[in-house]
Tab-separated table of C-alpha atoms (C1' of nucleotides) in Angstrom:
chain	number	residue	atom	x	y	z
G	1	MET	CA	210.354	33.107	211.675
G	2	LYS	CA	211.495	36.233	213.623
G	3	ILE	CA	212.156	38.874	211.810
G	4	GLU	CA	215.522	38.828	212.530
G	5	ASP	CA	215.870	35.556	210.599
G	6	GLU	CA	213.702	36.820	208.134
G	7	ILE	CA	216.159	39.434	206.956
G	8	LYS	CA	219.246	37.669	208.304
G	9	SER	CA	220.244	40.059	210.312
G	10	THR	CA	223.952	40.044	211.744
G	11	VAL	CA	223.209	42.578	214.645
G	12	ALA	CA	221.290	42.494	217.330
G	13	LEU	CA	217.864	44.900	217.069
G	14	ASP	CA	216.504	47.219	219.286
G	15	LEU	CA	212.435	47.030	220.108
G	16	SER	CA	211.974	50.185	217.972
G	17	LYS	CA	213.573	48.928	214.978
G	18	LYS	CA	212.052	45.303	215.362
G	19	ILE	CA	208.533	46.880	215.256
G	20	ILE	CA	209.221	49.033	211.964
G	21	LEU	CA	211.141	46.002	210.150
G	22	ASN	CA	208.204	43.570	211.685
G	23	ILE	CA	205.276	46.040	210.069
G	24	MET	CA	207.250	46.766	207.044
G	25	TYR	CA	207.679	42.965	206.597
G	26	THR	CA	204.316	41.480	207.129
G	27	GLN	CA	202.789	43.995	204.805
G	28	ASN	CA	205.335	43.344	202.072
G	29	ILE	CA	203.796	39.403	202.931
G	30	LEU	CA	200.419	40.259	203.020
G	31	SER	CA	200.428	42.343	199.566
G	32	GLU	CA	202.740	39.700	198.034
G	33	LYS	CA	199.768	36.868	198.832
G	34	PHE	CA	197.091	38.763	197.792
G	35	ASN	CA	198.506	39.667	194.571
G	36	GLU	CA	198.385	36.278	194.125
G	37	VAL	CA	194.692	36.268	194.375
G	38	LEU	CA	194.320	39.141	192.031
G	39	LYS	CA	196.526	37.741	189.482
G	40	PRO	CA	193.971	35.697	187.891
G	41	TYR	CA	191.681	38.872	187.259
G	42	ASP	CA	194.756	40.864	185.980
G	43	LEU	CA	194.018	43.544	188.625
G	44	SER	CA	196.460	45.076	191.090
G	45	GLY	CA	195.788	45.593	194.568
G	46	GLU	CA	195.756	49.408	194.196
G	47	GLN	CA	192.899	48.748	191.361
G	48	TYR	CA	191.139	46.232	193.285
G	49	ASN	CA	190.963	48.795	196.361
G	50	VAL	CA	189.469	51.662	194.066
G	51	LEU	CA	186.745	48.837	192.736
G	52	ARG	CA	185.832	48.218	196.703
G	53	ILE	CA	185.362	51.732	197.316
G	54	LEU	CA	183.360	52.613	194.358
G	55	ARG	CA	181.034	49.585	195.467
G	56	GLY	CA	180.924	50.717	198.562
G	57	GLN	CA	178.937	54.287	197.449
G	58	LYS	CA	175.900	51.761	196.579
G	59	GLY	CA	175.137	53.327	193.324
G	60	ASN	CA	176.435	56.964	194.039
G	61	PRO	CA	179.244	58.401	192.130
G	62	ALA	CA	182.577	59.209	193.480
G	63	ASN	CA	185.162	61.863	192.304
G	64	MET	CA	188.460	61.736	192.487
G	65	CYS	CA	188.796	63.567	196.014
G	66	VAL	CA	186.523	61.200	197.968
G	67	ILE	CA	188.344	58.178	196.441
G	68	GLN	CA	191.858	59.528	197.243
G	69	GLU	CA	190.454	60.298	201.015
G	70	ARG	CA	189.022	56.121	201.209
G	71	MET	CA	192.477	54.750	200.009
G	72	ILE	CA	195.078	53.026	202.422
G	73	ALA	CA	197.734	54.469	200.218
G	74	LYS	CA	197.231	58.167	200.190
G	75	THR	CA	199.572	59.218	197.689
G	76	SER	CA	198.403	56.605	194.969
G	77	ASN	CA	197.709	58.352	191.563
G	78	THR	CA	193.487	58.438	191.187
G	79	THR	CA	193.439	59.469	187.928
G	80	ARG	CA	196.101	56.919	186.609
G	81	LEU	CA	194.536	53.700	188.441
G	82	VAL	CA	191.332	54.940	187.346
G	83	ASP	CA	192.093	55.072	183.894
G	84	LYS	CA	193.418	51.243	183.784
G	85	LEU	CA	189.958	50.262	185.729
G	86	LEU	CA	188.059	52.462	182.592
G	87	LEU	CA	190.205	51.073	179.857
G	88	LYS	CA	189.368	47.244	181.289
G	89	GLU	CA	185.695	48.681	180.986
G	90	LEU	CA	185.276	48.168	184.935
G	91	VAL	CA	184.268	51.423	186.235
G	92	THR	CA	183.108	54.892	184.222
G	93	ARG	CA	183.962	58.162	184.170
G	94	ASN	CA	182.246	61.571	183.695
G	95	VAL	CA	182.512	65.042	184.304
G	96	CYS	CA	179.833	66.353	187.434
G	97	PRO	CA	177.391	68.084	185.670
G	98	GLU	CA	176.737	70.314	189.042
G	99	ASN	CA	180.813	71.026	189.286
G	100	ARG	CA	182.615	70.797	185.904
G	101	ARG	CA	185.725	70.085	188.069
G	102	LYS	CA	184.767	67.251	189.485
G	103	ILE	CA	184.701	63.532	187.815
G	104	GLU	CA	181.914	60.809	188.677
G	105	VAL	CA	183.442	57.582	188.772
G	106	LEU	CA	181.117	54.463	188.770
G	107	ILE	CA	181.604	50.987	189.102
G	108	THR	CA	179.893	49.219	186.135
G	109	GLN	CA	177.873	46.040	186.058
G	110	LYS	CA	181.171	44.364	184.854
G	111	GLY	CA	183.184	45.683	187.745
G	112	LEU	CA	180.495	44.392	190.084
G	113	ASP	CA	180.548	40.890	188.711
G	114	VAL	CA	184.527	40.842	188.995
G	115	LEU	CA	184.110	41.685	192.706
G	116	SER	CA	181.350	39.412	193.481
G	117	GLU	CA	183.646	36.951	192.262
G	118	LEU	CA	186.376	37.906	193.643
G	119	ASP	CA	184.576	38.053	197.444
G	120	PRO	CA	184.763	34.404	198.296
G	121	LYS	CA	188.477	34.289	197.423
G	122	VAL	CA	189.301	37.369	199.529
G	123	ILE	CA	187.632	36.236	202.449
G	124	GLU	CA	189.465	33.157	202.073
G	125	HIS	CA	192.654	34.987	202.228
G	126	GLU	CA	192.358	37.208	204.884
G	127	ASN	CA	190.735	34.224	206.822
G	128	ALA	CA	193.997	31.990	206.348
G	129	LEU	CA	195.891	34.730	208.103
G	130	THR	CA	193.987	34.832	210.863
G	131	SER	CA	193.446	31.404	211.664
G	132	ASN	CA	196.011	30.808	214.804
G	133	LEU	CA	195.270	33.944	216.068
G	134	SER	CA	192.264	34.335	218.637
G	135	THR	CA	189.659	36.780	219.004
G	136	GLU	CA	191.530	38.569	221.456
G	137	GLU	CA	194.961	38.844	219.911
G	138	LEU	CA	193.469	39.958	217.013
G	139	GLU	CA	191.762	42.878	218.830
G	140	GLN	CA	195.035	43.160	221.075
G	141	LEU	CA	197.059	43.981	217.364
G	142	ASN	CA	194.539	46.422	216.345
G	143	THR	CA	194.472	48.140	219.120
G	144	LEU	CA	198.498	47.969	219.109
G	145	LEU	CA	198.665	48.907	215.826
G	146	GLU	CA	196.301	52.061	216.150
G	147	LYS	CA	198.129	52.783	219.766
G	148	TYR	CA	201.520	52.544	217.121
G	149	ARG	CA	200.629	54.594	214.264
G	150	ASN	CA	198.958	57.871	216.690
G	151	GLN	CA	201.510	59.640	217.644
V	1	MET	CA	192.902	57.201	215.230
V	2	LYS	CA	190.804	53.809	214.445
V	3	ILE	CA	191.449	52.108	211.052
V	4	GLU	CA	187.927	52.744	210.074
V	5	ASP	CA	187.915	56.397	210.384
V	6	GLU	CA	191.474	56.740	208.411
V	7	ILE	CA	189.822	55.232	205.180
V	8	LYS	CA	186.368	56.695	206.158
V	9	SER	CA	184.766	53.064	205.833
V	10	THR	CA	181.177	53.522	205.113
V	11	VAL	CA	180.406	49.576	206.090
V	12	ALA	CA	181.494	47.582	209.417
V	13	LEU	CA	184.927	45.665	208.802
V	14	ASP	CA	185.622	42.182	210.635
V	15	LEU	CA	188.331	41.821	212.618
V	16	SER	CA	190.287	39.506	209.721
V	17	LYS	CA	189.894	42.705	207.358
V	18	LYS	CA	190.839	45.375	209.857
V	19	ILE	CA	194.163	43.663	210.544
V	20	ILE	CA	195.058	43.714	207.337
V	21	LEU	CA	193.936	47.264	206.732
V	22	ASN	CA	195.335	48.414	209.910
V	23	ILE	CA	198.792	47.014	208.856
V	24	MET	CA	199.213	48.195	205.183
V	25	TYR	CA	197.825	51.467	206.627
V	26	THR	CA	200.429	51.837	209.035
V	27	GLN	CA	202.996	50.539	207.124
V	28	ASN	CA	202.361	53.621	204.884
V	29	ILE	CA	202.557	56.059	207.575
V	30	LEU	CA	205.588	54.513	208.477
V	31	SER	CA	207.370	54.697	205.107
V	32	GLU	CA	205.819	58.242	204.702
V	33	LYS	CA	207.884	59.289	207.593
V	34	PHE	CA	210.827	57.780	206.960
V	35	ASN	CA	211.142	59.400	203.576
V	36	GLU	CA	210.644	62.739	205.079
V	37	VAL	CA	213.617	61.856	206.980
V	38	LEU	CA	215.584	60.691	204.303
V	39	LYS	CA	214.693	63.461	201.707
V	40	PRO	CA	217.304	65.610	202.251
V	41	TYR	CA	219.957	63.503	201.721
V	42	ASP	CA	218.148	62.338	198.129
V	43	LEU	CA	217.967	58.718	199.482
V	44	SER	CA	214.704	56.563	198.912
V	45	GLY	CA	214.181	53.784	202.088
V	46	GLU	CA	214.782	51.301	199.664
V	47	GLN	CA	218.411	52.980	198.595
V	48	TYR	CA	219.116	53.405	202.113
V	49	ASN	CA	218.215	50.001	203.250
V	50	VAL	CA	220.480	48.666	200.573
V	51	LEU	CA	223.132	50.960	202.308
V	52	ARG	CA	222.494	49.565	205.678
V	53	ILE	CA	222.945	46.363	204.397
V	54	LEU	CA	226.299	47.110	203.243
V	55	ARG	CA	227.402	48.632	205.859
V	56	GLY	CA	226.227	45.495	207.966
V	57	GLN	CA	228.845	43.579	206.254
V	58	LYS	CA	231.736	44.964	208.162
V	59	GLY	CA	234.247	45.420	205.085
V	60	ASN	CA	233.541	42.669	203.090
V	61	PRO	CA	231.475	42.814	199.615
V	62	ALA	CA	228.041	41.918	199.515
V	63	ASN	CA	226.828	39.963	196.149
V	64	MET	CA	223.206	40.690	194.682
V	65	CYS	CA	221.861	37.595	196.134
V	66	VAL	CA	223.102	38.671	199.809
V	67	ILE	CA	221.355	42.013	199.628
V	68	GLN	CA	218.329	40.695	197.638
V	69	GLU	CA	218.018	38.332	200.515
V	70	ARG	CA	218.851	40.739	203.268
V	71	MET	CA	216.205	43.027	201.910
V	72	ILE	CA	212.646	43.861	203.582
V	73	ALA	CA	211.039	43.708	200.165
V	74	LYS	CA	212.309	40.916	198.514
V	75	THR	CA	211.087	41.288	194.944
V	76	SER	CA	212.944	44.742	195.176
V	77	ASN	CA	215.599	45.000	191.804
V	78	THR	CA	218.858	45.132	193.842
V	79	THR	CA	220.744	45.812	190.335
V	80	ARG	CA	218.706	48.757	189.533
V	81	LEU	CA	219.091	49.914	193.309
V	82	VAL	CA	222.906	49.777	193.390
V	83	ASP	CA	223.314	51.426	190.198
V	84	LYS	CA	221.773	54.631	191.687
V	85	LEU	CA	224.261	53.929	194.604
V	86	LEU	CA	226.988	53.737	192.281
V	87	LEU	CA	226.012	57.180	190.356
V	88	LYS	CA	225.900	58.585	193.959
V	89	GLU	CA	229.414	56.934	194.457
V	90	LEU	CA	228.304	55.331	197.953
V	91	VAL	CA	229.076	51.921	196.588
V	92	THR	CA	231.097	50.469	194.786
V	93	ARG	CA	230.489	47.082	192.667
V	94	ASN	CA	233.238	44.999	191.281
V	95	VAL	CA	233.115	41.423	189.442
V	96	CYS	CA	234.204	38.893	191.932
V	97	PRO	CA	237.375	37.098	191.038
V	98	GLU	CA	236.865	33.743	192.274
V	99	ASN	CA	233.165	33.584	190.713
V	100	ARG	CA	232.636	35.607	187.416
V	101	ARG	CA	229.017	35.717	187.801
V	102	LYS	CA	228.857	37.068	191.201
V	103	ILE	CA	228.901	41.119	191.735
V	104	GLU	CA	230.958	42.232	195.048
V	105	VAL	CA	229.037	45.731	196.388
V	106	LEU	CA	230.920	47.542	198.950
V	107	ILE	CA	229.730	50.582	200.581
V	108	THR	CA	232.464	53.460	200.149
V	109	GLN	CA	233.452	55.942	202.919
V	110	LYS	CA	231.200	58.404	201.565
V	111	GLY	CA	228.169	55.951	202.338
V	112	LEU	CA	229.387	55.264	205.543
V	113	ASP	CA	229.542	59.195	206.030
V	114	VAL	CA	225.798	59.846	204.737
V	115	LEU	CA	224.672	56.776	206.836
V	116	SER	CA	226.698	58.149	210.363
V	117	GLU	CA	225.103	61.634	209.738
V	118	LEU	CA	221.727	59.900	209.211
V	119	ASP	CA	222.097	57.502	212.385
V	120	PRO	CA	220.948	59.595	215.128
V	121	LYS	CA	217.711	61.229	212.741
V	122	VAL	CA	217.124	57.360	211.960
V	123	ILE	CA	216.472	56.599	215.855
V	124	GLU	CA	214.770	59.722	217.025
V	125	HIS	CA	212.435	58.523	213.992
V	126	GLU	CA	212.078	55.355	215.314
V	127	ASN	CA	212.207	56.337	219.045
V	128	ALA	CA	209.469	58.731	218.194
V	129	LEU	CA	207.066	56.172	216.903
V	130	THR	CA	207.605	54.100	220.045
V	131	SER	CA	207.184	56.594	222.554
V	132	ASN	CA	203.795	55.739	224.058
V	133	LEU	CA	203.776	52.127	224.669
V	134	SER	CA	205.274	50.320	226.809
V	135	THR	CA	208.316	47.782	226.356
V	136	GLU	CA	205.556	45.213	227.334
V	137	GLU	CA	203.508	46.557	224.679
V	138	LEU	CA	206.004	46.836	222.091
V	139	GLU	CA	207.123	43.155	222.811
V	140	GLN	CA	203.340	41.856	222.408
V	141	LEU	CA	203.176	43.790	219.106
V	142	ASN	CA	206.537	42.083	217.684
V	143	THR	CA	204.895	38.975	219.072
V	144	LEU	CA	201.336	39.171	217.515
V	145	LEU	CA	203.306	40.336	214.206
V	146	GLU	CA	204.880	37.344	213.826
V	147	LYS	CA	202.645	35.208	214.798
V	148	TYR	CA	200.191	36.380	212.300
V	149	ARG	CA	202.492	36.224	209.518
V	150	ASN	CA	204.067	32.911	209.852
V	151	GLN	CA	201.407	31.106	208.596
D	1	DT	C1'	235.509	16.833	176.299
D	2	DA	C1'	231.285	18.787	174.406
D	3	DT	C1'	226.522	18.894	176.676
D	4	DT	C1'	223.103	19.815	179.815
D	5	DT	C1'	221.870	22.043	184.328
D	6	DT	C1'	221.584	25.764	187.679
D	7	DT	C1'	223.229	29.820	189.632
D	8	DA	C1'	224.010	34.875	189.883
D	9	DT	C1'	222.683	38.917	187.585
D	10	DT	C1'	220.959	41.793	184.078
D	11	DT	C1'	217.529	43.837	181.196
D	12	DG	C1'	212.584	44.540	179.281
D	13	DT	C1'	207.818	45.855	180.301
D	14	DA	C1'	203.983	47.069	182.676
D	15	DT	C1'	202.121	49.345	187.116
D	16	DA	C1'	202.491	51.786	191.276
D	17	DT	C1'	204.533	55.634	193.993
D	18	DA	C1'	206.163	60.547	195.226
D	19	DC	C1'	206.462	64.681	194.419
D	20	DA	C1'	205.900	69.031	192.017
D	21	DA	C1'	203.942	71.523	188.289
D	22	DA	C1'	200.269	72.616	185.174
D	23	DT	C1'	195.609	73.302	183.864
D	24	DA	C1'	191.057	74.587	184.627
D	25	DA	C1'	186.840	75.451	186.604
D	26	DA	C1'	184.642	77.705	190.950
D	27	DA	C1'	184.515	80.434	194.841
D	28	DA	C1'	185.944	84.890	197.128
D	29	DA	C1'	187.538	89.419	197.187
D	30	DA	C1'	188.453	93.716	195.282
H	1	DT	C1'	182.514	93.033	186.884
H	2	DT	C1'	187.430	92.029	187.198
H	3	DT	C1'	191.251	90.247	189.561
H	4	DT	C1'	192.693	87.024	192.914
H	5	DT	C1'	192.256	82.655	195.209
H	6	DT	C1'	190.859	78.156	195.985
H	7	DT	C1'	189.544	73.626	194.671
H	8	DA	C1'	189.844	69.466	191.717
H	9	DT	C1'	191.688	66.818	188.722
H	10	DT	C1'	195.599	65.563	185.219
H	11	DT	C1'	200.279	65.008	183.460
H	12	DG	C1'	205.501	64.966	183.765
H	13	DT	C1'	209.213	62.966	185.808
H	14	DA	C1'	212.075	59.900	189.052
H	15	DT	C1'	212.207	55.944	191.201
H	16	DA	C1'	209.928	51.755	192.955
H	17	DT	C1'	207.971	47.091	192.727
H	18	DA	C1'	206.624	42.769	189.943
H	19	DC	C1'	207.372	39.612	187.046
H	20	DA	C1'	209.176	37.429	183.261
H	21	DA	C1'	212.386	36.761	179.832
H	22	DA	C1'	217.864	36.903	178.331
H	23	DT	C1'	222.272	35.996	179.382
H	24	DA	C1'	226.559	34.528	180.828
H	25	DA	C1'	229.623	32.004	183.832
H	26	DA	C1'	229.999	27.538	186.923
H	27	DA	C1'	229.141	22.932	188.054
H	28	DA	C1'	227.504	18.811	186.798
H	29	DT	C1'	226.177	14.880	183.619
H	30	DA	C1'	227.167	12.208	179.388
DNA sequence: TATTTTTATTTGTATATACAAATAAAAAAA
DNA sequence: TTTTTTTATTTGTATATACAAATAAAAATA
């Protein structure tokens, strides 16, 4: 469905407005679908995101700054996200011995296990969305989004 | 900047994952920039969205259902958004006389004035983002996003 | 007409975003 | 060495999202 129909627009939209609405709306659909994948695991999208960043550290701890700069939503409150993961025993949190301002966050085995179980479902979710676009179209979409964003 | 660099990814991402991150990240940047436009007017993006829907009604009231289905974030809580706008006297809210379950929401003159003042700033924001893409590229981006979303 | 179902909206609760202020340790400067 | 500045994180507050449950009026059915 076209974006005008999705939001039942009564007026014609010009291209630059359409692009914005299309990006916002598409992101909303994406998040909703992904939340459904995560729901049985009692994880929010941003909590999952933090776990993915921590797994990417391959055994090295990440401090709050590092997590923050790797997140998609740059204004997320990392402290409180880590709090939630700590309660579920998916991460550990310790003061860095070399620099007591820093906090070392590590994913636990339980956290790694949850991610392993989720992996195939996440891949399925990702691939389902791209199934009717060709590789060329996907590359074009990536390029256009990057060009659009980088003013 | 490429999406891998934005989120400082340590591993290579496959195309379908890259698309998702790119859409999510681009929407975040868009929202952040738009929030800056709205900030002097003490409006959130979703509050602005509701005002736009109400102006689009051209004098006719909109009930909660109608507002909801025209919003970008379909799970927004319209009741509470309208509450906030009511406090700022940007809308009125009345029970529909024909159907007392329905609520008629109307934009006030004050609300229309705020939108008028914002209009040029919003257009400037929209155009700034599209400035280095050609019309063909913008149309392509719209088409690809719609194709991507509509599985 | 009385009962059930559907529709429209509100309310409650947990989580997350957005942004400013507070805290505290480390580093730099006086 | 004391003071100031910077860095890293936490906390507070308002707003918004996500989703379930509650409320209440209208419509459909028995």
